[in-house]
Coordinates of N, CA and C in Angstrom, one line a residue:
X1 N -130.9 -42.0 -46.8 CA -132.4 -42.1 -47.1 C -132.9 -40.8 -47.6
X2 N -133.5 -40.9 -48.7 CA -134.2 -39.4 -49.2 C -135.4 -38.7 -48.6
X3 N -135.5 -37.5 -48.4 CA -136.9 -36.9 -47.8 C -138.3 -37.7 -48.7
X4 N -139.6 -37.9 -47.8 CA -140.3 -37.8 -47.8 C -141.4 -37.0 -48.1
X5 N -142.0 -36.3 -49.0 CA -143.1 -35.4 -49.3 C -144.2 -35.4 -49.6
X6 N -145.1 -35.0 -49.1 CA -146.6 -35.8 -49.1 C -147.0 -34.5 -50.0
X7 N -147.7 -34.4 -50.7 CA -148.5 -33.3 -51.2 C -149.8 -33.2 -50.9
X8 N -150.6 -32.5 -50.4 CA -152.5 -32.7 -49.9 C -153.1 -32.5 -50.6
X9 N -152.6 -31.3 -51.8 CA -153.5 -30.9 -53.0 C -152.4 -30.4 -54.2
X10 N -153.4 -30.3 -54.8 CA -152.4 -30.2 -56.3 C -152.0 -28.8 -56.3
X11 N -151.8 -27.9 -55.4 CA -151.3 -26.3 -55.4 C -149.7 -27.0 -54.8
X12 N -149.7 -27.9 -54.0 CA -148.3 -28.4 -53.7 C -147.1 -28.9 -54.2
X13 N -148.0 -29.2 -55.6 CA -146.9 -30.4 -56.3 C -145.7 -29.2 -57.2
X14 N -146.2 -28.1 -57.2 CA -144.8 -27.5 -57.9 C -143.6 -27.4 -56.3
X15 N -144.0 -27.2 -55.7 CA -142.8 -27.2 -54.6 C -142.3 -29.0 -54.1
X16 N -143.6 -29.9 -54.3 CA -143.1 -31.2 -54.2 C -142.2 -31.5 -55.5
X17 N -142.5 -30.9 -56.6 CA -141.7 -31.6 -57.4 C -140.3 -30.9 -57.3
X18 N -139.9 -29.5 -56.7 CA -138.7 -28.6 -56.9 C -138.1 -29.4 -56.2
X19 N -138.4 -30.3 -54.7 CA -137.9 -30.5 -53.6 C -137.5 -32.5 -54.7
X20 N -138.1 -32.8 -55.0 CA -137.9 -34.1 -56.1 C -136.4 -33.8 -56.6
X21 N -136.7 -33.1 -57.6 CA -135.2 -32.5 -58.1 C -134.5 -32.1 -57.6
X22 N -134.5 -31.5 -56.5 CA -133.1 -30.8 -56.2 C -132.5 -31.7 -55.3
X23 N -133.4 -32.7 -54.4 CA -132.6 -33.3 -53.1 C -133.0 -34.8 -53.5
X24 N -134.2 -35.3 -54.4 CA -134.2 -36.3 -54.9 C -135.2 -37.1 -53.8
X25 N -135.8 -35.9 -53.0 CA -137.3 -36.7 -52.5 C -137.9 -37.6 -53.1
X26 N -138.6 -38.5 -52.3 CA -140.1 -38.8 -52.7 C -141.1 -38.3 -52.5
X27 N -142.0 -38.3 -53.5 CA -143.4 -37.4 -53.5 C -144.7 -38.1 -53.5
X28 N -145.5 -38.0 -52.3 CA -146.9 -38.9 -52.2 C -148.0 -38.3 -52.2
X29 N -149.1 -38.2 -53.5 CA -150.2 -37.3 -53.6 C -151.4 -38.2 -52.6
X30 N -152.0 -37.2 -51.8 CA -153.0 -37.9 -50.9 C -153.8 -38.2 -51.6
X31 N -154.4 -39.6 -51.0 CA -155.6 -40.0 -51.9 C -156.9 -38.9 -52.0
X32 N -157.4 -38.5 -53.1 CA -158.8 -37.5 -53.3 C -159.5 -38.1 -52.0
X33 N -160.1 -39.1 -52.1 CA -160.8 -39.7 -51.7 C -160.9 -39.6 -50.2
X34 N -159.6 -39.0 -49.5 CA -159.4 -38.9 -48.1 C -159.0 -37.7 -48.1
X35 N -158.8 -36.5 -48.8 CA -159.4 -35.3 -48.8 C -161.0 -35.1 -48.8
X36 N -161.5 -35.6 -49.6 CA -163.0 -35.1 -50.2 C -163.6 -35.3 -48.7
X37 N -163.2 -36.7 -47.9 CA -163.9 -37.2 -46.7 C -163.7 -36.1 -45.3
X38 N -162.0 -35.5 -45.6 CA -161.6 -34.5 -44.6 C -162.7 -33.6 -44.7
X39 N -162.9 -33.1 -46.0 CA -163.9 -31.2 -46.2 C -165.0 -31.9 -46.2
X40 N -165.7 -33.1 -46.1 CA -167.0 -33.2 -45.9 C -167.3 -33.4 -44.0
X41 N -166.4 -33.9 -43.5 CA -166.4 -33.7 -41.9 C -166.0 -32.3 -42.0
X42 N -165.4 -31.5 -42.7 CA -165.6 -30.2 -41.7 C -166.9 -29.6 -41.7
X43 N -167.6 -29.3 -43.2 CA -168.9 -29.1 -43.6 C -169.6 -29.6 -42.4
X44 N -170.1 -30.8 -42.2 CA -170.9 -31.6 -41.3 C -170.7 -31.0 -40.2
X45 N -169.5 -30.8 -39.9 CA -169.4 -29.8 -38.4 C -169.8 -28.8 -38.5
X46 N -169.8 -27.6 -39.2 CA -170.2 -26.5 -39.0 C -171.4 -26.4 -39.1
X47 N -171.9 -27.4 -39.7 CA -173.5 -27.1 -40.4 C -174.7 -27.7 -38.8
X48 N -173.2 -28.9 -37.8 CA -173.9 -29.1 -36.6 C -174.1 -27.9 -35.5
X49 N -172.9 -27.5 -35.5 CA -172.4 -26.0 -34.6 C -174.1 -25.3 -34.7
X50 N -174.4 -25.1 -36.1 CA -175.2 -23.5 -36.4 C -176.7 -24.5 -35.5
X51 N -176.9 -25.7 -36.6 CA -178.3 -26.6 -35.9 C -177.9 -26.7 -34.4
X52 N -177.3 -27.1 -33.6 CA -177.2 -26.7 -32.4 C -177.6 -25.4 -31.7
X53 N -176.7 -24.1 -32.6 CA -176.8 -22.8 -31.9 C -178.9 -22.3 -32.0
X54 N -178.9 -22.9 -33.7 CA -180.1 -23.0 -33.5 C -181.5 -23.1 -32.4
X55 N -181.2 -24.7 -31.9 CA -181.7 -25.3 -31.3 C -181.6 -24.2 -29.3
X56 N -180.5 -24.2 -29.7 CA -180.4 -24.0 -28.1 C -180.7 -22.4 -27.9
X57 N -180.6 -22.1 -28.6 CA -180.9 -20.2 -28.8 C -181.7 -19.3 -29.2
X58 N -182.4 -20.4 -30.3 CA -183.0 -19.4 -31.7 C -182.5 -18.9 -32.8
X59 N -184.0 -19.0 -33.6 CA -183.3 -18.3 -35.2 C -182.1 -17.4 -35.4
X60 N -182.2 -16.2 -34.0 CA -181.7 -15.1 -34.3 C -180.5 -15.2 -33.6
X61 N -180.0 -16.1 -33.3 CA -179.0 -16.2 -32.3 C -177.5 -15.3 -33.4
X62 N -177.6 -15.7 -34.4 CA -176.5 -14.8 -35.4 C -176.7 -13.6 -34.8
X63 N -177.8 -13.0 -34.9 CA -178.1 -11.6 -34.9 C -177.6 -11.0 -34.1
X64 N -177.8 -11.8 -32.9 CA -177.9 -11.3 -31.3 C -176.3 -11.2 -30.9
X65 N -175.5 -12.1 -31.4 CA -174.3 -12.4 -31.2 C -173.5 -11.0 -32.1
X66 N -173.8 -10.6 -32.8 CA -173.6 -9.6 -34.2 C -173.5 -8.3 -33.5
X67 N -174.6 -8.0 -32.9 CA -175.3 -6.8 -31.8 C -174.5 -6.6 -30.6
X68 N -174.3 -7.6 -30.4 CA -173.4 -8.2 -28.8 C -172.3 -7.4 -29.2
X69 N -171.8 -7.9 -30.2 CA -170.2 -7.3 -30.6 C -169.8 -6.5 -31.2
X70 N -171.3 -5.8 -31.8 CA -170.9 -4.1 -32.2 C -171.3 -3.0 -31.0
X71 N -171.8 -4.0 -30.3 CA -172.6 -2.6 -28.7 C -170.9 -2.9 -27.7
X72 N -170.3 -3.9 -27.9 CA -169.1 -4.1 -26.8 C -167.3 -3.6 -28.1
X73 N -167.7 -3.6 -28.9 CA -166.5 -3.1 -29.7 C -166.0 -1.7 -29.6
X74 N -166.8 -0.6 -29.0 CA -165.7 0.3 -28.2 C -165.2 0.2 -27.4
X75 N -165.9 -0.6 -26.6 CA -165.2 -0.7 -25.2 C -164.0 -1.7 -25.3
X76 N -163.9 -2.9 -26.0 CA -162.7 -3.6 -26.3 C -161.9 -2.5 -26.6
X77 N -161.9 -1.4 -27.6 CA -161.0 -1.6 -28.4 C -160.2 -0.1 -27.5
X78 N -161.3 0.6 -26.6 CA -160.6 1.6 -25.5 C -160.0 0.9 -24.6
X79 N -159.6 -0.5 -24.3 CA -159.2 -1.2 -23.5 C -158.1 -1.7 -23.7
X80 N -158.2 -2.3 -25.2 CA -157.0 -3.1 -25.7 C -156.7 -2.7 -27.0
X81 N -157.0 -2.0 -27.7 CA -156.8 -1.2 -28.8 C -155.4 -0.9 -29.3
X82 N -154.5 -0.4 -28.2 CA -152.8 -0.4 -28.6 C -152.3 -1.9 -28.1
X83 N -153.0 -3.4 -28.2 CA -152.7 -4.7 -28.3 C -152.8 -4.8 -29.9
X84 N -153.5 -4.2 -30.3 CA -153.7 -4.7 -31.4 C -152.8 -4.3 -32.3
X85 N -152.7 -5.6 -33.1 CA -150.6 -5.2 -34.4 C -151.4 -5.8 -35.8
X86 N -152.8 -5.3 -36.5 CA -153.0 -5.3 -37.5 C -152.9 -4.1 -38.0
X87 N -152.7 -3.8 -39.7 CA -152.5 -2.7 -40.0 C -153.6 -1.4 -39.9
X88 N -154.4 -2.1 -40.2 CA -156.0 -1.2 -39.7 C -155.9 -0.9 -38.6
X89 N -155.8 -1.7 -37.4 CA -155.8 -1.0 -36.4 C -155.1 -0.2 -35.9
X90 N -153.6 -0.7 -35.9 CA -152.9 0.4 -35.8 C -152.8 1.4 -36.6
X91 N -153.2 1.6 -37.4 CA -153.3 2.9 -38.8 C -154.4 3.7 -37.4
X92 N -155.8 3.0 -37.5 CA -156.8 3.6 -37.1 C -156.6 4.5 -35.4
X93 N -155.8 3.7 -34.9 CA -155.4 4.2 -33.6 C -153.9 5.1 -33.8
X94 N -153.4 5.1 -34.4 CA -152.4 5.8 -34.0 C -152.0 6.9 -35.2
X95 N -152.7 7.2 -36.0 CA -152.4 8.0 -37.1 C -153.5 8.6 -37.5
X96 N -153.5 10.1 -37.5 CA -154.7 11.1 -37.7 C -155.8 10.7 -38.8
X97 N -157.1 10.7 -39.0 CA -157.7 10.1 -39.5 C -157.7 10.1 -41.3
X98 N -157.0 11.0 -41.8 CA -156.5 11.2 -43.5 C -155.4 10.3 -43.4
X99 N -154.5 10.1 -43.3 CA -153.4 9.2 -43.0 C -153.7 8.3 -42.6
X100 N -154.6 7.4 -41.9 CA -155.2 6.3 -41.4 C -155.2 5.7 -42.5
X101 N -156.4 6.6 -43.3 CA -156.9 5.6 -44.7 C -155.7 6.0 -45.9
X102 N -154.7 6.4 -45.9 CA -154.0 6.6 -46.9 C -152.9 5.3 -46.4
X103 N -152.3 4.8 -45.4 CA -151.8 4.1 -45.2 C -152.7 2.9 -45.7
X104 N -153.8 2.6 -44.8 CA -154.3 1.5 -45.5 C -154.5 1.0 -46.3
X105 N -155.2 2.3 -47.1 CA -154.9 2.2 -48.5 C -154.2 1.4 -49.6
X106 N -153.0 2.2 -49.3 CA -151.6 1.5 -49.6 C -151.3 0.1 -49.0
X107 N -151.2 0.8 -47.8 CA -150.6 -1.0 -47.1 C -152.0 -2.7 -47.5
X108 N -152.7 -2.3 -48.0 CA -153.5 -3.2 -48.0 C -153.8 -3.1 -49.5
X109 N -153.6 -2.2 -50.3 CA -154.1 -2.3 -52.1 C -152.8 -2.5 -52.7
X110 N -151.2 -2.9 -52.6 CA -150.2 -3.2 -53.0 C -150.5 -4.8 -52.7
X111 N -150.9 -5.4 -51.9 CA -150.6 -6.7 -52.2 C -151.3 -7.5 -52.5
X112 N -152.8 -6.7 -52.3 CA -154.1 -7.1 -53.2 C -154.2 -7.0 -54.5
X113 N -153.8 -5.9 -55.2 CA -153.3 -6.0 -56.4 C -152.5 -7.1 -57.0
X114 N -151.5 -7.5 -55.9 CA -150.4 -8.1 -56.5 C -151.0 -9.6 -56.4
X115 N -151.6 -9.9 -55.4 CA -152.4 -11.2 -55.6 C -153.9 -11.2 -56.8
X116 N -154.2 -10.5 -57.5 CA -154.8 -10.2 -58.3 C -154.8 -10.3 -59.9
X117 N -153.4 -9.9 -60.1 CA -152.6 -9.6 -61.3 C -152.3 -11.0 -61.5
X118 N -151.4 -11.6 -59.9 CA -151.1 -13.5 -60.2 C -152.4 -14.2 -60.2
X119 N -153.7 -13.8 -60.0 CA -154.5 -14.6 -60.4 C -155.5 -14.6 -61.6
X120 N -155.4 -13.3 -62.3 CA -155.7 -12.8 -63.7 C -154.7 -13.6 -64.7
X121 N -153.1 -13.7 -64.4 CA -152.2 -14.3 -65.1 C -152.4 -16.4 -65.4
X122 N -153.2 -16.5 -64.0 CA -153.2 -17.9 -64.2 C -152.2 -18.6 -63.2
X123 N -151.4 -17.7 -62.4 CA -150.6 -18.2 -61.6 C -151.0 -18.5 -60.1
X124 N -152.1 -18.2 -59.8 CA -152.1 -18.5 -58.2 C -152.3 -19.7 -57.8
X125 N -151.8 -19.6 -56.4 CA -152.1 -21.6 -55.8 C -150.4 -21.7 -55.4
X126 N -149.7 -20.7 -55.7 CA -148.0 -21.0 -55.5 C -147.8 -20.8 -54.1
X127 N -146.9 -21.4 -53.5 CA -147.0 -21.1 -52.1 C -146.6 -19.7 -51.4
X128 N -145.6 -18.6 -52.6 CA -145.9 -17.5 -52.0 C -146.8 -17.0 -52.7
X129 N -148.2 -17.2 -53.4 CA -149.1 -16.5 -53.3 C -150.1 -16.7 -52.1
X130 N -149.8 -17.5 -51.5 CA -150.3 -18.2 -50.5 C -150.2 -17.6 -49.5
X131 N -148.8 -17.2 -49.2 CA -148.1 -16.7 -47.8 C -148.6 -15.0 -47.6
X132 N -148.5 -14.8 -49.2 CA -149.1 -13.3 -49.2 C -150.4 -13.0 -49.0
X133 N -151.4 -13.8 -49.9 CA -153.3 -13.4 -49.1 C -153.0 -14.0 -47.4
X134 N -152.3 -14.7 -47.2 CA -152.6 -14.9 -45.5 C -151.9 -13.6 -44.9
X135 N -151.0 -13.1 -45.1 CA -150.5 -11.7 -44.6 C -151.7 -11.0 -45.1
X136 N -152.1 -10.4 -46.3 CA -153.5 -9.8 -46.6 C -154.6 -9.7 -45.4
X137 N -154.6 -11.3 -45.4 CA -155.9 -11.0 -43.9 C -155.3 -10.5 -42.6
X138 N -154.0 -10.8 -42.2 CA -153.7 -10.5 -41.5 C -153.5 -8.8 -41.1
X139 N -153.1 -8.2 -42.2 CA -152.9 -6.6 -41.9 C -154.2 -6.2 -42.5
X140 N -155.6 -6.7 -42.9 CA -156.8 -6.0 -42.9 C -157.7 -7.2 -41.8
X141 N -157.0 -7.2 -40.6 CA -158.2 -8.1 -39.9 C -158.4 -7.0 -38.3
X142 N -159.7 -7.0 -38.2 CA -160.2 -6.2 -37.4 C -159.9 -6.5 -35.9
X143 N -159.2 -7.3 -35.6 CA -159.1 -7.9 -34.3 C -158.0 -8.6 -34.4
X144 N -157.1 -8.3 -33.7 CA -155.9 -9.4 -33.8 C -155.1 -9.1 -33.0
X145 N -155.0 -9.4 -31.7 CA -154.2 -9.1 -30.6 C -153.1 -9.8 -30.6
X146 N -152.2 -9.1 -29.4 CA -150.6 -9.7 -29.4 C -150.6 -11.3 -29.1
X147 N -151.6 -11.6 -28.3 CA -151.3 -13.2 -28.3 C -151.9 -14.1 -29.7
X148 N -152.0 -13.4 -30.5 CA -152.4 -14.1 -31.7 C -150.9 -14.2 -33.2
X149 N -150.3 -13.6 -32.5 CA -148.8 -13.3 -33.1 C -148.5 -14.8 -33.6
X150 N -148.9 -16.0 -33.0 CA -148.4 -17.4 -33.7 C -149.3 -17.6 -35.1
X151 N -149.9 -16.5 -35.7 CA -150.1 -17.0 -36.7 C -149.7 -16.1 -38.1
X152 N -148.3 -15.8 -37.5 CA -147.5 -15.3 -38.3 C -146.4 -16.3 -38.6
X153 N -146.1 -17.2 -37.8 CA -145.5 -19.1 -38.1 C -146.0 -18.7 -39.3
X154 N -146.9 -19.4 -39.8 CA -147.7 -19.9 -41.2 C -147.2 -19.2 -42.3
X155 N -147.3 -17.9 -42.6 CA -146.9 -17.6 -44.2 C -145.3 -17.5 -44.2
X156 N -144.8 -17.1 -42.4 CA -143.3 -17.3 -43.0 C -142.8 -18.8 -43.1
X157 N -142.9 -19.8 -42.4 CA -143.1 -21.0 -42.4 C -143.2 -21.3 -44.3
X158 N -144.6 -21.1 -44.8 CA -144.6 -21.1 -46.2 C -143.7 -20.1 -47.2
X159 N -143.4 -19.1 -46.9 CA -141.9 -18.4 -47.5 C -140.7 -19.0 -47.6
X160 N -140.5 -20.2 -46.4 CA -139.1 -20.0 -46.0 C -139.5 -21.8 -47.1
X161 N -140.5 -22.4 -47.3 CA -140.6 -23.7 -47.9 C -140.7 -23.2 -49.4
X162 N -141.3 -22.3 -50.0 CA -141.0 -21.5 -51.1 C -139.3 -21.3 -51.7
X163 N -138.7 -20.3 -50.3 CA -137.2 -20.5 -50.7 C -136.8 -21.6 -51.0
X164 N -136.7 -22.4 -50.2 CA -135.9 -24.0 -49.7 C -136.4 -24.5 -51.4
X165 N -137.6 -24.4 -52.3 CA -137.7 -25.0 -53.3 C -137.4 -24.4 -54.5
X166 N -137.4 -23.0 -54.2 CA -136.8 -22.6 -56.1 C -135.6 -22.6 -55.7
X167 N -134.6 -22.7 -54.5 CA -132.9 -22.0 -55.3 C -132.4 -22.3 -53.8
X168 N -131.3 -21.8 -53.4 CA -130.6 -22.5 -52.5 C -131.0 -21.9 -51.2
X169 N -132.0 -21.7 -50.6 CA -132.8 -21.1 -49.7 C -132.5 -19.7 -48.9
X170 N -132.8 -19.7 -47.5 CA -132.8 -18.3 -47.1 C -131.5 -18.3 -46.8
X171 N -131.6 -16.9 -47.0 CA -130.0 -16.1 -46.6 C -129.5 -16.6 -45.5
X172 N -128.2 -16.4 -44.9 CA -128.0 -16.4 -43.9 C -128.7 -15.2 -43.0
X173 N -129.0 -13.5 -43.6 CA -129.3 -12.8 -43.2 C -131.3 -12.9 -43.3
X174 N -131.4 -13.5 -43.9 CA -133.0 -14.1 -43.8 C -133.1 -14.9 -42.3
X175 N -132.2 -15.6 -42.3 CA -132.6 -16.7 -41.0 C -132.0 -15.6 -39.7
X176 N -131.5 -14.7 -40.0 CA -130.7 -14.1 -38.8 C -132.3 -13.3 -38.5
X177 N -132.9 -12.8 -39.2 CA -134.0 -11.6 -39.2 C -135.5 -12.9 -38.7
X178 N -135.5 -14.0 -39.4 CA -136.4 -14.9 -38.4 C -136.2 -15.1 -37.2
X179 N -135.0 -15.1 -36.9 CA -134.7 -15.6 -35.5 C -135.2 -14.2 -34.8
X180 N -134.6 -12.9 -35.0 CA -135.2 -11.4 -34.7 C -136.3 -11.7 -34.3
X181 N -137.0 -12.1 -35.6 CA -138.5 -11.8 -35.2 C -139.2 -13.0 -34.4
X182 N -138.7 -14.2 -34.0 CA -139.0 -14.9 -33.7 C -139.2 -14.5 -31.8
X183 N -137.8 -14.4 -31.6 CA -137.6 -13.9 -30.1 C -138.1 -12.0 -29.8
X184 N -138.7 -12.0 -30.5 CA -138.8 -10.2 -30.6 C -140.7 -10.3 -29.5
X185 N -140.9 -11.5 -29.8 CA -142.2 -11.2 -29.2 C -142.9 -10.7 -28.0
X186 N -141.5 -10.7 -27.0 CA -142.0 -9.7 -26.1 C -141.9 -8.1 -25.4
X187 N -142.1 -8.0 -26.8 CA -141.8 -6.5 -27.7 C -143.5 -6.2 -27.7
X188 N -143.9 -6.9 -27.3 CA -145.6 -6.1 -28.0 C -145.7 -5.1 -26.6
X189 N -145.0 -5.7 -25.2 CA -145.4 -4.7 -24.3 C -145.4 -3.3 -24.1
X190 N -144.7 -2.9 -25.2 CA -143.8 -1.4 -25.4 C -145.2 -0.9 -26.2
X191 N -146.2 -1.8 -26.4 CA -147.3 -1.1 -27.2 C -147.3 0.7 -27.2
X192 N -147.8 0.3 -26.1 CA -148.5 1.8 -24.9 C -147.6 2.7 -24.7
X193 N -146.4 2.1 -24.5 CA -145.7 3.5 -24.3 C -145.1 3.9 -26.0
X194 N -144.7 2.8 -27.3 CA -144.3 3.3 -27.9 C -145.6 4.5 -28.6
X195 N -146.7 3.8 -28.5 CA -148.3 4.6 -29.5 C -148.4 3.5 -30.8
X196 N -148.1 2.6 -30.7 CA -148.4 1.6 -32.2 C -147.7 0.4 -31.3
X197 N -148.7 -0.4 -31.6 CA -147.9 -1.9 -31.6 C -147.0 -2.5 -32.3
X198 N -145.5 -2.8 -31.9 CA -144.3 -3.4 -33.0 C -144.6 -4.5 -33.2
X199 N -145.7 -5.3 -32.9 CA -145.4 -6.6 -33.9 C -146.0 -6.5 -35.0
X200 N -146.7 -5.1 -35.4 CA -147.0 -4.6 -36.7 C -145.7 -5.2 -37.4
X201 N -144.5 -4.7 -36.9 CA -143.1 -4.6 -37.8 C -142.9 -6.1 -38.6
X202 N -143.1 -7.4 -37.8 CA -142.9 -8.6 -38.2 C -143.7 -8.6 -39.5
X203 N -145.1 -8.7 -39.2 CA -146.2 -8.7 -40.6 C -145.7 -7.7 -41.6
X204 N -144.9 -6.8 -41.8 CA -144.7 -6.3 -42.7 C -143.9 -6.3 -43.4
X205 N -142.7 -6.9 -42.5 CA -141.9 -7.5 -42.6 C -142.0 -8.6 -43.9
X206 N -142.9 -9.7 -43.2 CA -143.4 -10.9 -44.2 C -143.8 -10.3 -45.4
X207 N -144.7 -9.5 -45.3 CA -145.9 -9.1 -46.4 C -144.4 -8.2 -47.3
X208 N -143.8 -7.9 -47.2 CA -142.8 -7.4 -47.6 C -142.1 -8.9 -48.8
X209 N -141.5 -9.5 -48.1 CA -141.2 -10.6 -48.3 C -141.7 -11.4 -49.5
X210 N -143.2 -11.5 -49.0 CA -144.4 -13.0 -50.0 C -144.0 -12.0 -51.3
X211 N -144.2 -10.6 -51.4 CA -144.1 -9.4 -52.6 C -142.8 -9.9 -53.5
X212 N -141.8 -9.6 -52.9 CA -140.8 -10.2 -53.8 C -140.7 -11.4 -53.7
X213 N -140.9 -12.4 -53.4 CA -140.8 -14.0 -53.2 C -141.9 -14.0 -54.8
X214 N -143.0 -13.1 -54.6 CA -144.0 -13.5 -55.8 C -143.5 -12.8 -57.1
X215 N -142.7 -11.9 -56.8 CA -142.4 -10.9 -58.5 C -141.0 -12.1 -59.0
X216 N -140.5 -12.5 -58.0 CA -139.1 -13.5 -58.3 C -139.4 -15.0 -59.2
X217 N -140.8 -15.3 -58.5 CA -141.6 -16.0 -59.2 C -141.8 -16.1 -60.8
X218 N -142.6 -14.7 -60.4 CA -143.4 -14.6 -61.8 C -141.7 -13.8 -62.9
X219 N -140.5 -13.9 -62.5 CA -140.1 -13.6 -63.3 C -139.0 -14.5 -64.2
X220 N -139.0 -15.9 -63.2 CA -138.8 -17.3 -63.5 C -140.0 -17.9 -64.1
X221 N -140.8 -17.4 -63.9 CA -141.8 -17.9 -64.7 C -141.4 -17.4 -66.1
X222 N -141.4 -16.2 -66.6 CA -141.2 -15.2 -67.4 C -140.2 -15.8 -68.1
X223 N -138.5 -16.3 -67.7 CA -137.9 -16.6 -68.1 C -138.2 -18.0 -68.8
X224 N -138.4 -19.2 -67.7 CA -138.1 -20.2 -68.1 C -139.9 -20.4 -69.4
X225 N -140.5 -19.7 -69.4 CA -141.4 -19.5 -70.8 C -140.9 -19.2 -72.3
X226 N -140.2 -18.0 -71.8 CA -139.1 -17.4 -73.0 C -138.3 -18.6 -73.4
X227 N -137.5 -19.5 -72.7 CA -136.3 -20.2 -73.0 C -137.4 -21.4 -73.5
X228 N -138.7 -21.8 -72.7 CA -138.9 -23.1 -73.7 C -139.7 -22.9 -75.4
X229 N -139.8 -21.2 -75.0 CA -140.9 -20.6 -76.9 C -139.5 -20.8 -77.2
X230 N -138.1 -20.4 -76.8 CA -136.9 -19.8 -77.8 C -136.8 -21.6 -78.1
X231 N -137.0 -22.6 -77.7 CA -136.5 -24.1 -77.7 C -137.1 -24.0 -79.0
X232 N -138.5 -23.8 -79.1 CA -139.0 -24.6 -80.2 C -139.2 -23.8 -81.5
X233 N -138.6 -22.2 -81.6 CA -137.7 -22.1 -82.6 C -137.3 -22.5 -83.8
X234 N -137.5 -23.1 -85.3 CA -136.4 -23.8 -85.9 C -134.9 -23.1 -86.1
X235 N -134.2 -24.1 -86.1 CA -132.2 -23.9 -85.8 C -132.3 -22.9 -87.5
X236 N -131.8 -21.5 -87.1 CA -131.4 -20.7 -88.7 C -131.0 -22.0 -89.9
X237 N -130.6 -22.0 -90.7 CA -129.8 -22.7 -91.8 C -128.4 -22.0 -91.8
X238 N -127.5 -23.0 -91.9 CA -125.8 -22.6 -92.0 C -125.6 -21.9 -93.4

């Protein structure tokens, strides 16, 4: 029996169709119609949430909530501060304050750029450009403690379905280094005593990864462009 592959939106159908070809799937595009109805229940929910918060709180309840958590954000972050394994914060806590922002710098304008350039070119929506803006938020997000580590699943999860669709998938030493990082998670306790949190290392790990997963991309892109301009060509004369 052949795999089954649903696609939800049309950023999926290049990896539904690689998984077509190569293993001879089927591919089922969701009906619009039962997407459009999905994002309009979420809209309707959030727009209840706020008329609710409204109702029960006040206009200013944003505000108050805003205030709340810039008057309590030192104190979280003198508390739990070496919990935290984003790149900002660990840059901010554990590396003198010129080095802070030069790290960040870097560690956060290398793959913004590079999600940038694939969306100037006309290429984004591919699943490792996908894997990489979700690493993006993840090493510029201001809060992100060790128990939030399962939402590093997601872009490698989408890396490793990336591989599985252009070419004969992850390494053996790819799946040896998932499994690493998979069981490594109770490694964050060494926070404190190491001075930086290691589950920084996994995310960078990834964000490492989505980088070349997207230059590998764009250079099969590159290729198979060349080979279909060289197709059309006319044949020299003998």
């Amino acid at each position: 029996m052949s795999e089954v592959v649903t696609a939800l939106h049309r950023f999926d159908l290049p990896v539904a169709q690689g998984l077509a070809a190569q293993r001879g799937a089927r591919v089922f595009l969701a009906d619009p119609a039962l997407h459009g109805r999905a994002l309009a229940a979420g809209v309707a929910m959030g727009a209840l949430h706020l008329a609710a918060g409204l109702w029960a709180c006040g206009a200013d309840w944003p505000m108050r909530m805003m205030a709340f958590l810039t008057d309590s954000r030192a104190a979280e972050l003198a508390a739990n501060g070496p919990d935290h394994f984003s790149l900002v914060r660990v840059a901010t806590l554990a590396l003198p304050e010129v080095a802070a922002v030069l790290v960040m710098a870097f560690g956060l304008g290398v793959p913004l750029l590079a999600l940038l350039r694939t969306l100037e070119a006309g290429r984004s929506g591919s699943t490792a450009w996908w894997a990489l803006a979700l690493c993006l938020v993840l090493l510029a997000s201001p809060h992100l403690q060790y128990y939030e580590a399962a939402l590093l699943v997601l872009p490698a999860a989408l890396l490793v379905e990336a591989a599985e669709a252009q070419g004969p998938g992850v390494a053996p030493w790819g799946r040896l280094l998932l499994a690493v990082g998979w069981l490594s998670f109770p490694a964050w306790s060494l926070g404190r005593t190491l001075g930086f949190q290691p589950l920084l290392l996994p995310l960078l790990a990834l964000t490492v990864w989505a980088l070349w997963a997207l230059r590998a991309e764009a250079a099969r892109n590159l290729r198979a462009g060349a080979q279909k301009r060289k197709g059309r060509l006319p044949r020299p004369a003998r």
